[in-house]
Short mmCIF file of C-alpha atoms and ligand atoms in Angstrom, two decimals:
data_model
loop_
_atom_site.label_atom_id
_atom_site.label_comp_id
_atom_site.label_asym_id
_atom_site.label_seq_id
_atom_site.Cartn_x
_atom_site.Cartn_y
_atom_site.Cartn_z
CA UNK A 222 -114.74 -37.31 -45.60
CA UNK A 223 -114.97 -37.60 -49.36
CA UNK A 224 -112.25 -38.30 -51.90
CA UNK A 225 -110.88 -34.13 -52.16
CA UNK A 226 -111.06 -34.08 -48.43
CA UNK A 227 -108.79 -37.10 -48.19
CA UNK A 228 -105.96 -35.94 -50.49
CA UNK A 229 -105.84 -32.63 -49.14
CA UNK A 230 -105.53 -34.44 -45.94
CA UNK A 231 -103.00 -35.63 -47.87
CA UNK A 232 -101.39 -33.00 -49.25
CA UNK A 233 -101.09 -31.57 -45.84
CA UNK A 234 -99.44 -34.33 -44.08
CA UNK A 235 -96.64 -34.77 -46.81
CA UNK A 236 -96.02 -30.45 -46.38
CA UNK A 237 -96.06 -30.78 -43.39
CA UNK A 238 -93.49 -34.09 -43.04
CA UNK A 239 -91.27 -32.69 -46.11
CA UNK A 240 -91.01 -29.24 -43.80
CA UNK A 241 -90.28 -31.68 -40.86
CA UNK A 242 -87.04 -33.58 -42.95
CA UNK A 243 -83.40 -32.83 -42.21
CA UNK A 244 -81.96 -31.15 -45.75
CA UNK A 245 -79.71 -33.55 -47.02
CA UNK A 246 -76.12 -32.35 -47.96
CA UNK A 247 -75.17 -33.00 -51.37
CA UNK A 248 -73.09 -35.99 -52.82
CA UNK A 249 -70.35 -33.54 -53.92
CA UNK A 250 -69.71 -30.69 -51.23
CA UNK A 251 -68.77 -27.66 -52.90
CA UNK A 252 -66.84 -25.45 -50.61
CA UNK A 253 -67.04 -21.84 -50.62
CA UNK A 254 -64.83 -19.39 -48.67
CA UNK A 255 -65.85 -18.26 -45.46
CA UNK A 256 -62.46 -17.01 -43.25
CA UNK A 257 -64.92 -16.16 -40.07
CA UNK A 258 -66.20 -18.89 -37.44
CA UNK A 259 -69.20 -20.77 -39.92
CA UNK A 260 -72.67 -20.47 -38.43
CA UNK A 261 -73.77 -22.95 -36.56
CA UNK A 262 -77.31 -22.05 -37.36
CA UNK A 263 -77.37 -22.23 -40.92
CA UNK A 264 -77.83 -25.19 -42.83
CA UNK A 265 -74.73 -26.29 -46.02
CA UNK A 266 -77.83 -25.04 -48.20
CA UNK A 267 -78.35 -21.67 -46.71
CA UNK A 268 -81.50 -22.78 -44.50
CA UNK A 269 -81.82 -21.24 -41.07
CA UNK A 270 -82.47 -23.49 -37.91
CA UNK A 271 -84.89 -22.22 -36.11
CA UNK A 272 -86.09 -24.55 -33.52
CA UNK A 273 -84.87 -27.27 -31.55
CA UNK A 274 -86.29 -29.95 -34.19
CA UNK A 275 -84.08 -28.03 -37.00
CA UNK A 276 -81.08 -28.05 -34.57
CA UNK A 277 -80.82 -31.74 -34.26
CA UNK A 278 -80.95 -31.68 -38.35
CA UNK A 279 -78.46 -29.63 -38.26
CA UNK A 280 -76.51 -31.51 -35.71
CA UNK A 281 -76.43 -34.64 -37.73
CA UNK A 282 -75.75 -32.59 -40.52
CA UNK A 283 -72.42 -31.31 -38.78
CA UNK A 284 -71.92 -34.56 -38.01
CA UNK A 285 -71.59 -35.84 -41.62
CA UNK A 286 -69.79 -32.98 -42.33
CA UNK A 287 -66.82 -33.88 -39.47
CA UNK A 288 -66.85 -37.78 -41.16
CA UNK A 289 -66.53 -36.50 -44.82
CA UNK A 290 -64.06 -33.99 -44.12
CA UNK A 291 -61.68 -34.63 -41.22
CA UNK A 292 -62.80 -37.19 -39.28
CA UNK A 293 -63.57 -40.48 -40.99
CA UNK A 294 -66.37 -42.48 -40.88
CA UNK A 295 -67.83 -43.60 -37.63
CA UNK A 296 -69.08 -47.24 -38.38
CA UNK A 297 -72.37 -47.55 -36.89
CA UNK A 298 -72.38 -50.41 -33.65
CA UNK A 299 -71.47 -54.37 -34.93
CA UNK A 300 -73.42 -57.29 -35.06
CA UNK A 301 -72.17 -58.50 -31.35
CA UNK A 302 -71.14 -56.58 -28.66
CA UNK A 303 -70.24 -57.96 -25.35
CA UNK A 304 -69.41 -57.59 -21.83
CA UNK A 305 -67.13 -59.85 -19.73
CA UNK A 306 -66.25 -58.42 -15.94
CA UNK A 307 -63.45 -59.83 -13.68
CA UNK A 308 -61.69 -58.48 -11.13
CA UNK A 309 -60.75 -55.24 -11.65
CA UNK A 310 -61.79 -54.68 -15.11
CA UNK A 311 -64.34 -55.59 -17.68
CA UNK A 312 -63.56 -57.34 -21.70
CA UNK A 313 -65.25 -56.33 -24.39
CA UNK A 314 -65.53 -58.74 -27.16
CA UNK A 315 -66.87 -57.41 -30.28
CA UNK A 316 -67.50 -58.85 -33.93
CA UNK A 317 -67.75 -57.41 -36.96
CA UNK A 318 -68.56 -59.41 -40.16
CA UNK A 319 -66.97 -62.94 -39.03
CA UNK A 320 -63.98 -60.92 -37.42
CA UNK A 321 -63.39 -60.70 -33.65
CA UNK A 322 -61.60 -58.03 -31.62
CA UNK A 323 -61.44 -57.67 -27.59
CA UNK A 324 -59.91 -55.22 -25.12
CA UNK A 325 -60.35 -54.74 -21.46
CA UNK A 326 -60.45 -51.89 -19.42
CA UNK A 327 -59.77 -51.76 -16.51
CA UNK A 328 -62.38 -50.10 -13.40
CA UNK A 329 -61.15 -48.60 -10.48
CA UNK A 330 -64.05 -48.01 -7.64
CA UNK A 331 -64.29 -45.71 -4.89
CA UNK A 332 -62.99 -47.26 -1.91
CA UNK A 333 -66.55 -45.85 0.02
CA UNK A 334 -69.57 -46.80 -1.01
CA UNK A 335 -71.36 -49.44 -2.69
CA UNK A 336 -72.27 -47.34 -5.86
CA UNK A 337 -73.69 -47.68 -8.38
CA UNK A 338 -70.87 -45.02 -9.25
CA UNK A 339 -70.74 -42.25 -12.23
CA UNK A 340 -67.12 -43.14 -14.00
CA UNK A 341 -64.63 -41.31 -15.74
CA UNK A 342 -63.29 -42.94 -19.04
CA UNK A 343 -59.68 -41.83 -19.48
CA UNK A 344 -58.30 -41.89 -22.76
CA UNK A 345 -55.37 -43.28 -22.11
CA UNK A 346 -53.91 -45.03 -18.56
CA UNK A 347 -53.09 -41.88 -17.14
CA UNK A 348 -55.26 -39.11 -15.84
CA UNK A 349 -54.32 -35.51 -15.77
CA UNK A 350 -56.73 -34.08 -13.83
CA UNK A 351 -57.45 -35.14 -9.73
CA UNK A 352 -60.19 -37.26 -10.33
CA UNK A 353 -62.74 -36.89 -6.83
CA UNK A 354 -62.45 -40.47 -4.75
CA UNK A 355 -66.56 -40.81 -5.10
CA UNK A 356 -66.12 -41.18 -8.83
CA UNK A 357 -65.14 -44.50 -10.62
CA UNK A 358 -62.26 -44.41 -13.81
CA UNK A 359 -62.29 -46.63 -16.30
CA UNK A 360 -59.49 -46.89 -18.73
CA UNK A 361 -59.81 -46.82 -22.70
CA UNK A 362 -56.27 -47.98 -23.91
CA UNK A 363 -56.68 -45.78 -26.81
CA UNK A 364 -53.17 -46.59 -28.09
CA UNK A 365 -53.45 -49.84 -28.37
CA UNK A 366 -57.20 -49.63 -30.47
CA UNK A 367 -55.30 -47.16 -32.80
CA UNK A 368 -52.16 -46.22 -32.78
CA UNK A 369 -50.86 -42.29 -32.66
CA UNK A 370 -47.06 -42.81 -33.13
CA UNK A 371 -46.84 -40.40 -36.54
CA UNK A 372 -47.54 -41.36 -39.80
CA UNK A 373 -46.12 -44.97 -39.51
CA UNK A 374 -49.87 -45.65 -37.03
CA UNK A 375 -52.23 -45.19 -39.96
CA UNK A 376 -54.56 -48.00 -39.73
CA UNK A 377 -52.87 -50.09 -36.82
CA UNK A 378 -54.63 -51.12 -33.98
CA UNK A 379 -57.73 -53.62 -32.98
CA UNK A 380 -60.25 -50.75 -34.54
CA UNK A 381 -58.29 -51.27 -37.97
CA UNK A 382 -58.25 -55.39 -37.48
CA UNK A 383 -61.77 -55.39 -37.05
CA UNK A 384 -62.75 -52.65 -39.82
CA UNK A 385 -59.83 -53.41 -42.43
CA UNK A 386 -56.36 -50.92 -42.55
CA UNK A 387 -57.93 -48.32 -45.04
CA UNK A 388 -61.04 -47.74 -43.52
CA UNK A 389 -60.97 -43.93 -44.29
CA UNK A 390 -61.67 -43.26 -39.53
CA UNK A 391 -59.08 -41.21 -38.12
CA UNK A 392 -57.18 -42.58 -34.61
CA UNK A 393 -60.06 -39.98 -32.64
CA UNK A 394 -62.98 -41.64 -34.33
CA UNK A 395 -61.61 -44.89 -33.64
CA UNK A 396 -61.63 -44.11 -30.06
CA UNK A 397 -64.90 -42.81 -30.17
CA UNK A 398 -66.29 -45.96 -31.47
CA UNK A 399 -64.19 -48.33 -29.20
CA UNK A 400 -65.39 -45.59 -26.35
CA UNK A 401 -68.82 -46.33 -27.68
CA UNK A 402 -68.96 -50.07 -27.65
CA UNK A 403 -67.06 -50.27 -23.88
CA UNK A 404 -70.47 -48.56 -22.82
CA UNK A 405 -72.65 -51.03 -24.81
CA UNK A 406 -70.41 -53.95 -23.18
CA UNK A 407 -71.23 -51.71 -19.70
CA UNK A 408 -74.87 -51.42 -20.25
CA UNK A 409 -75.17 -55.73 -20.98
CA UNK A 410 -73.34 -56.12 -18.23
CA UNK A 411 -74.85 -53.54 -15.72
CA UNK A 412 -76.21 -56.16 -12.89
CA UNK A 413 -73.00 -57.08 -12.37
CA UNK A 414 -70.65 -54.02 -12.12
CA UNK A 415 -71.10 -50.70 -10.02
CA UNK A 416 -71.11 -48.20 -12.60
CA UNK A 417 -74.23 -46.20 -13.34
CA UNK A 418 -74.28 -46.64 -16.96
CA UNK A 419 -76.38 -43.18 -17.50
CA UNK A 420 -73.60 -41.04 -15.41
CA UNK A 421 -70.70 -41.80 -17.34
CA UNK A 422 -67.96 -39.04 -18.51
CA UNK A 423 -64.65 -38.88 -20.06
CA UNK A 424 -61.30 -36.68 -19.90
CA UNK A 425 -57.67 -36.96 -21.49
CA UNK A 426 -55.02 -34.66 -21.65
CA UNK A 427 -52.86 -32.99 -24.90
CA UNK A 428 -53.28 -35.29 -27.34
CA UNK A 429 -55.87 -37.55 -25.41
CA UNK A 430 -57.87 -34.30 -24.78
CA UNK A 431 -58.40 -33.70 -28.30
CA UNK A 432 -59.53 -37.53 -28.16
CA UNK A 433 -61.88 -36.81 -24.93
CA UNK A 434 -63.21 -34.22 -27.18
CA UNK A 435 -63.91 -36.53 -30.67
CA UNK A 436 -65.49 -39.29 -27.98
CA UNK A 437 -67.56 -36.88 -25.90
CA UNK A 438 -68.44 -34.84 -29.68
CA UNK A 439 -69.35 -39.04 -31.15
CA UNK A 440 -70.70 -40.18 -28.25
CA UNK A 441 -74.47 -39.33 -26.98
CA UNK A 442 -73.95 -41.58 -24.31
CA UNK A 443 -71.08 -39.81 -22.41
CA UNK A 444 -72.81 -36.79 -20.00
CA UNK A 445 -69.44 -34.74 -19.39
CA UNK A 446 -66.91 -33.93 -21.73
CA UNK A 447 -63.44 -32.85 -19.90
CA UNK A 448 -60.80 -32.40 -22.52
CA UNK A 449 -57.61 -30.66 -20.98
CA UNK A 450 -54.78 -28.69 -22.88
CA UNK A 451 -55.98 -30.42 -26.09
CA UNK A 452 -55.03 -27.76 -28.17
CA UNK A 453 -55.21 -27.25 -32.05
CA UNK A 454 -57.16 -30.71 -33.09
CA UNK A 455 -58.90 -30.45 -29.73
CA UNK A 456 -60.73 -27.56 -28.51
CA UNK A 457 -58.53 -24.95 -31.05
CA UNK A 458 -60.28 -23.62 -33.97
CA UNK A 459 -58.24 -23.97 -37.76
CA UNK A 460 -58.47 -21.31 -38.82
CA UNK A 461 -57.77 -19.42 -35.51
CA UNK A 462 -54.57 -21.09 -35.13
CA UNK A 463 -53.48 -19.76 -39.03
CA UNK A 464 -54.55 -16.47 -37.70
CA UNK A 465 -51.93 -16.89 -35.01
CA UNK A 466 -49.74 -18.28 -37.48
CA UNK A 467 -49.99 -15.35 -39.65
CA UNK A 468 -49.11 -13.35 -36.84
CA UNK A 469 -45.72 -15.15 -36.75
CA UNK A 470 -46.78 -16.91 -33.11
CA UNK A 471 -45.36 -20.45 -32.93
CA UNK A 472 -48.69 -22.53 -33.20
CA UNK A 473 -49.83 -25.74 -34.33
CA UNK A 474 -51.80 -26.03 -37.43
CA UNK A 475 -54.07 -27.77 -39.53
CA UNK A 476 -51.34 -27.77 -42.30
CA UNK A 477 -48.50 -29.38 -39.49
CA UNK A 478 -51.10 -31.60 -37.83
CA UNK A 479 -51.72 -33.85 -40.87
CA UNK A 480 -48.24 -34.24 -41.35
CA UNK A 481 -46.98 -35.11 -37.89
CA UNK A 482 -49.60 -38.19 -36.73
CA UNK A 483 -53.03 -39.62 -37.31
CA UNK A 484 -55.30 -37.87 -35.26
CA UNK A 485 -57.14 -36.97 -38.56
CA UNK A 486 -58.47 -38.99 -41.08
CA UNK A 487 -56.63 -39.11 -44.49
CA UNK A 488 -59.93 -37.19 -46.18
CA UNK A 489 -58.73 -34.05 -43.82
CA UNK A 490 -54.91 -33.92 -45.87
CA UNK A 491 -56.57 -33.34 -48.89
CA UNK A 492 -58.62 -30.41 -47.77
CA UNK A 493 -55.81 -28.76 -45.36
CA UNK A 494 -54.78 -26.47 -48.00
CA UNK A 495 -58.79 -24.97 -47.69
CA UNK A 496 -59.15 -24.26 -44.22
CA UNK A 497 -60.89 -20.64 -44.93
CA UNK A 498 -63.17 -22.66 -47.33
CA UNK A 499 -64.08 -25.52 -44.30
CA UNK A 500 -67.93 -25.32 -43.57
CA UNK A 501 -66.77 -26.59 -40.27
CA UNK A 502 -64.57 -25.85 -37.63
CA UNK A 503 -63.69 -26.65 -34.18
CA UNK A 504 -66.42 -24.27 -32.38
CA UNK A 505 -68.69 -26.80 -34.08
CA UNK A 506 -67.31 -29.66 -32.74
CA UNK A 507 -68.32 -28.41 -28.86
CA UNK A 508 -71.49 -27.90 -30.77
CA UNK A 509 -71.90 -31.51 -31.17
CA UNK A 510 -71.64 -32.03 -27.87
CA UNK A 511 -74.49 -29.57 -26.35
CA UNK A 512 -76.72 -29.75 -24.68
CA UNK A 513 -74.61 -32.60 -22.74
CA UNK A 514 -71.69 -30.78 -20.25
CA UNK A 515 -68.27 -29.89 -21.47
CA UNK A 516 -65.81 -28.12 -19.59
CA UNK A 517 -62.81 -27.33 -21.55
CA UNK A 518 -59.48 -26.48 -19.56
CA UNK A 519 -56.88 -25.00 -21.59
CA UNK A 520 -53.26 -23.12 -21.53
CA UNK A 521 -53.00 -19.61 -22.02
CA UNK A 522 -49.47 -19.53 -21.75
CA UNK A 523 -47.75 -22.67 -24.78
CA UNK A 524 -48.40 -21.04 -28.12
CA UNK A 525 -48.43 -23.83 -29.48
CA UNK A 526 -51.88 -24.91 -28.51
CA UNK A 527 -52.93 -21.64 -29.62
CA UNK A 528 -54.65 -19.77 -26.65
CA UNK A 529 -56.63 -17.20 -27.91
CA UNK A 530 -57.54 -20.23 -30.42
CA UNK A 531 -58.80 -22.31 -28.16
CA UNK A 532 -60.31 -19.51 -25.91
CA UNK A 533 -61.94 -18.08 -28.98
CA UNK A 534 -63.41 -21.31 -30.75
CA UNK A 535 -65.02 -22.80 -27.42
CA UNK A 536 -66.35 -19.21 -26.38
CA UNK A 537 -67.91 -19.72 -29.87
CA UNK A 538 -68.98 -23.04 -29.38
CA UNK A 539 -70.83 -22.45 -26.35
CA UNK A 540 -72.88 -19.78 -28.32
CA UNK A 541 -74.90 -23.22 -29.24
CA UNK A 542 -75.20 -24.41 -25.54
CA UNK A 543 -76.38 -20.20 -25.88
CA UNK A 544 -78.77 -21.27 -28.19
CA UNK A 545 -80.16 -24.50 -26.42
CA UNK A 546 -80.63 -22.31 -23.29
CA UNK A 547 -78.15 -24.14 -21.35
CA UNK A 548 -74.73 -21.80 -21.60
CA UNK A 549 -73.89 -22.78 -18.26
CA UNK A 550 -73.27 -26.64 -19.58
CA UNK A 551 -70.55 -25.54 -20.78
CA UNK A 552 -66.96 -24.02 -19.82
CA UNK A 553 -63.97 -22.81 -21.07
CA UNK A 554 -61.12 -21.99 -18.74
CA UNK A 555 -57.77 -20.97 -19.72
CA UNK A 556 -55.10 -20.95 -17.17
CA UNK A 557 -51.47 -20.67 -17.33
CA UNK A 558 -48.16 -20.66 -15.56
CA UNK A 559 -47.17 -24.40 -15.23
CA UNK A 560 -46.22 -26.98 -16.98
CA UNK A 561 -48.19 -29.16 -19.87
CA UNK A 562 -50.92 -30.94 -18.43
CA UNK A 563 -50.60 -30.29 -14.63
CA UNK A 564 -53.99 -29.08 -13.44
CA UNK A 565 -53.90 -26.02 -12.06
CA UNK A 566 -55.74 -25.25 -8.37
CA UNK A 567 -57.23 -22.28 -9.41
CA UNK A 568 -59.76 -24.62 -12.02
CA UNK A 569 -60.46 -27.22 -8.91
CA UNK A 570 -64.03 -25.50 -7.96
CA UNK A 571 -64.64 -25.32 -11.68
CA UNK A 572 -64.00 -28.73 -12.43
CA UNK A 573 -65.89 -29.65 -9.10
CA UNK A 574 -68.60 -28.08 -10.41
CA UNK A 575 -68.84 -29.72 -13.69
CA UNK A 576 -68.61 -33.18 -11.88
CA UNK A 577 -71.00 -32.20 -9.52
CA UNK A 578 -73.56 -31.02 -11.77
CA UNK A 579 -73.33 -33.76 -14.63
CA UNK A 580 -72.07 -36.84 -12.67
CA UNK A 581 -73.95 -36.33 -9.77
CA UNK A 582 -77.04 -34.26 -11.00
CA UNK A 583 -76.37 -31.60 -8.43
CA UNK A 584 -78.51 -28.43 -10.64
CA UNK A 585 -77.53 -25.99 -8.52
CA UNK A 586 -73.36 -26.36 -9.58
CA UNK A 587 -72.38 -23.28 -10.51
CA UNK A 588 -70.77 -24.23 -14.16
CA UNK A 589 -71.14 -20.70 -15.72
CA UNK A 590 -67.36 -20.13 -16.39
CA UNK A 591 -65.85 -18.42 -19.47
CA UNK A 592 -62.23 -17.30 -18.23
CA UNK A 593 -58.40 -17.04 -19.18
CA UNK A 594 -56.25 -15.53 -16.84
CA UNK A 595 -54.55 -13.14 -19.30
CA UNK A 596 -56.11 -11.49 -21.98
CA UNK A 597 -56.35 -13.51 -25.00
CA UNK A 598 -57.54 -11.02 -27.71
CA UNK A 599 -59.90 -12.73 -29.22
CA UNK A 600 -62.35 -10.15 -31.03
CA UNK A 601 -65.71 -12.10 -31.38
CA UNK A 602 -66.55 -9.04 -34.26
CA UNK A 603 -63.27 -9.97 -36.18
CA UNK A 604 -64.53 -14.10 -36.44
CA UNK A 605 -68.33 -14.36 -35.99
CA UNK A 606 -70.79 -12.63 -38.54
CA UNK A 607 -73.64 -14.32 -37.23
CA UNK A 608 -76.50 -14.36 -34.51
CA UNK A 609 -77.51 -16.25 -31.98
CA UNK A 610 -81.15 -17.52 -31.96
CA UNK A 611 -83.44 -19.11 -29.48
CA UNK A 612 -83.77 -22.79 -30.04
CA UNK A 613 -85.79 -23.74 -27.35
CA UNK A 614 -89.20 -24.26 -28.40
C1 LIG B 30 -51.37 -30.90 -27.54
O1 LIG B 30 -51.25 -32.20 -28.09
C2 LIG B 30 -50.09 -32.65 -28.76
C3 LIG B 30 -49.70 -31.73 -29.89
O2 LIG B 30 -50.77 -31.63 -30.80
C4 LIG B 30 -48.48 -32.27 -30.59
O3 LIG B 30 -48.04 -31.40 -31.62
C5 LIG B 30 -47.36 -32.53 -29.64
O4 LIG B 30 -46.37 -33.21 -30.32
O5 LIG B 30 -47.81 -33.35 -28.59
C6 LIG B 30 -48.88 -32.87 -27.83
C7 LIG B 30 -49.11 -33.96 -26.79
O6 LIG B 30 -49.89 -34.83 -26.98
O7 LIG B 30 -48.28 -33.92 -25.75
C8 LIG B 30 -48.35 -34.97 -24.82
#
């Protein structure tokens, strides 16, 4: 090979890498207005994603976007992690910079069996949903690693001891990194626990589903995402829920949400007034979360957790599962007629289904469900100007 040879070799290997590279979104993100659903195959600089290479790009990409905008930063994992189990539980001890924090959780096994078991993280101590007996629950004592009493719980908690009060992450992404690091502390200590480690899942109800959603959207680890009746901040959509609004239904919104606690991170107040001009939106956070399961249960009776807001922004989420060529990894199922956060009996084969598939690696679960019991009204024409391309080469 002579010298020309060599530097068009070259040539061809930087095109070729520089074609490869994830666009990177500028330092100053100039929002422009957009009232529909934002595409989830278009890059903030107008590039298309056409393959599954550009996808996870653009998946990081919506990623940052979620951290700049609403969510907070998600510090990357500490210096030391670890894993202490006793008797009914496991402590994780983790330091950051010279600073120490630790939690436990506790584990409750099957009483049958001798595992290892796939686990349910709750967020929070209590469970909402009939967990099946073959499946272990763990509990993340979300409260306590930061706080969600109103406005007075901004920065308190063991996340905000470790990381300092004004670290800009929002009580979910908190969560999602404590979530995170009680599955690091898992994995060290995996001989001597009955978890499986790879098989691990995580639900919440109201305002602990909209966490369940933030941990499952944060975390790669977690396999199936259950959030239930999470509502706006959850599985609702912005600027479906000012739709509502505007059609004088009593619904949460972005606008209420930053006022009443600290779900969101103190970046997200100062773009509330903008939601039309948001390059993201809640569809995109189920996007985060595909190819892995999710199956969303929702009210379609309590305005204010904005049915056909919910309905509508996961139906548009799973257009990226669509895309991926897995739909059926993801659910939506809207059900009402009882109270807040009582699971319904007409979802049981759904959610059985969802277990069985993604806990238990059964591929023949049926988990193709997109349903609401009453007609919701959501017009896909009226919120999504886009299509849906093949991402699976
Ligand atoms: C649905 O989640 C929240 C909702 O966002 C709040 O506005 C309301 O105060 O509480 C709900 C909840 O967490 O209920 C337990």
């Amino acid at each position: 090979m002579n010298l020309l040879q060599l530097l068009l070799a070259f040539a061809a290997l930087f095109v070729t890498v520089w074609a490869q590279a994830c666009p990177r979104l500028p330092r100053n993100l100039t929002l422009t207005a957009n009232p529909r659903l934002p595409d989830p195959f278009t890059f903030f600089n107008g590039r298309k994603v056409r393959n599954a290479a550009q996808w996870s790009c653009r998946r990081e990409e919506i990623m940052e976007l979620f951290e700049r905008l609403e969510s907070g930063i998600l510090p990357p994992k500490p210096s030391s992690v670890s894993g202490t189990i006793y008797d009914g539980g496991i402590t994780v001890k983790i330091t950051n910079r010279r600073k120490t924090i630790s939690f436990n959780a506790t584990i409750k096994y099957p009483e049958k069996g001798r595992g290892p078991f796939p686990a349910l993280i709750t967020i929070g101590r209590y469970v909402s949903i009939p967990i099946p007996a073959n499946v272990a629950v763990i509990a993340f004592e979300n409260d306590a690693f930061a706080g969600q009493n109103g406005q007075s719980s901004r920065g308190i908690g063991q996340f905000y001891d470790l990381h300092g009060q004004n670290h800009t992450a929002s009580a979910m992404t908190a969560w999602a990194w404590g979530v995170g690091r009680l599955i690091d502390a898992l994995e060290e200590t995996s001989r001597r626990h009955r978890i499986n480690v790879r098989r691990i899942g995580t639900t919440g109800c109201s305002r602990n589903g909209k966490g369940a959603l933030t941990v499952g959207a944060f975390e790669p680890r977690i396999v199936l995402t259950i959030p239930q009746e999470s509502g706006t901040g959850g599985a609702g959509c912005w600027r479906l829920a000012d739709d509502m609004m505007k059609r004088g239904l009593n619904v949460q919104t972005a606008r209420q949400i930053v006022m009443e606690n600290v779900w969101f991170s103190p970046k997200f107040s100062e773009v509330v007034e903008r939601v039309p001009e948001l390059p993201i939106d809640h569809h995109l956070l189920a996007g985060l979360v595909a190819p892995r399961g999710l199956y969303a249960i929702e009210h379609s009776g309590i305005d204010w957790l904005g049915p056909p807001s919910t309905f509508g922004c996961m139906a548009t989420g799973r257009k990226v599962y669509e895309a991926l060529g897995v739909a059926d990894h993801m659910g939506i199922s809207s059900v009402g007629d009882h109270s807040h956060c009582q699971f319904p009996e007409s979802q049981q084969p759904e959610l059985d289904a969802f277990i069985d598939k993604f806990l238990f690696r059964n591929s023949s679960a049926d988990t193709d469900i997109v349903r609401s019991d009453v007609e919701l009204g959501f017009k896909e024409e009226d919120w999504i100007d886009w299509k849906v391309p093949k991402l699976t080469r």
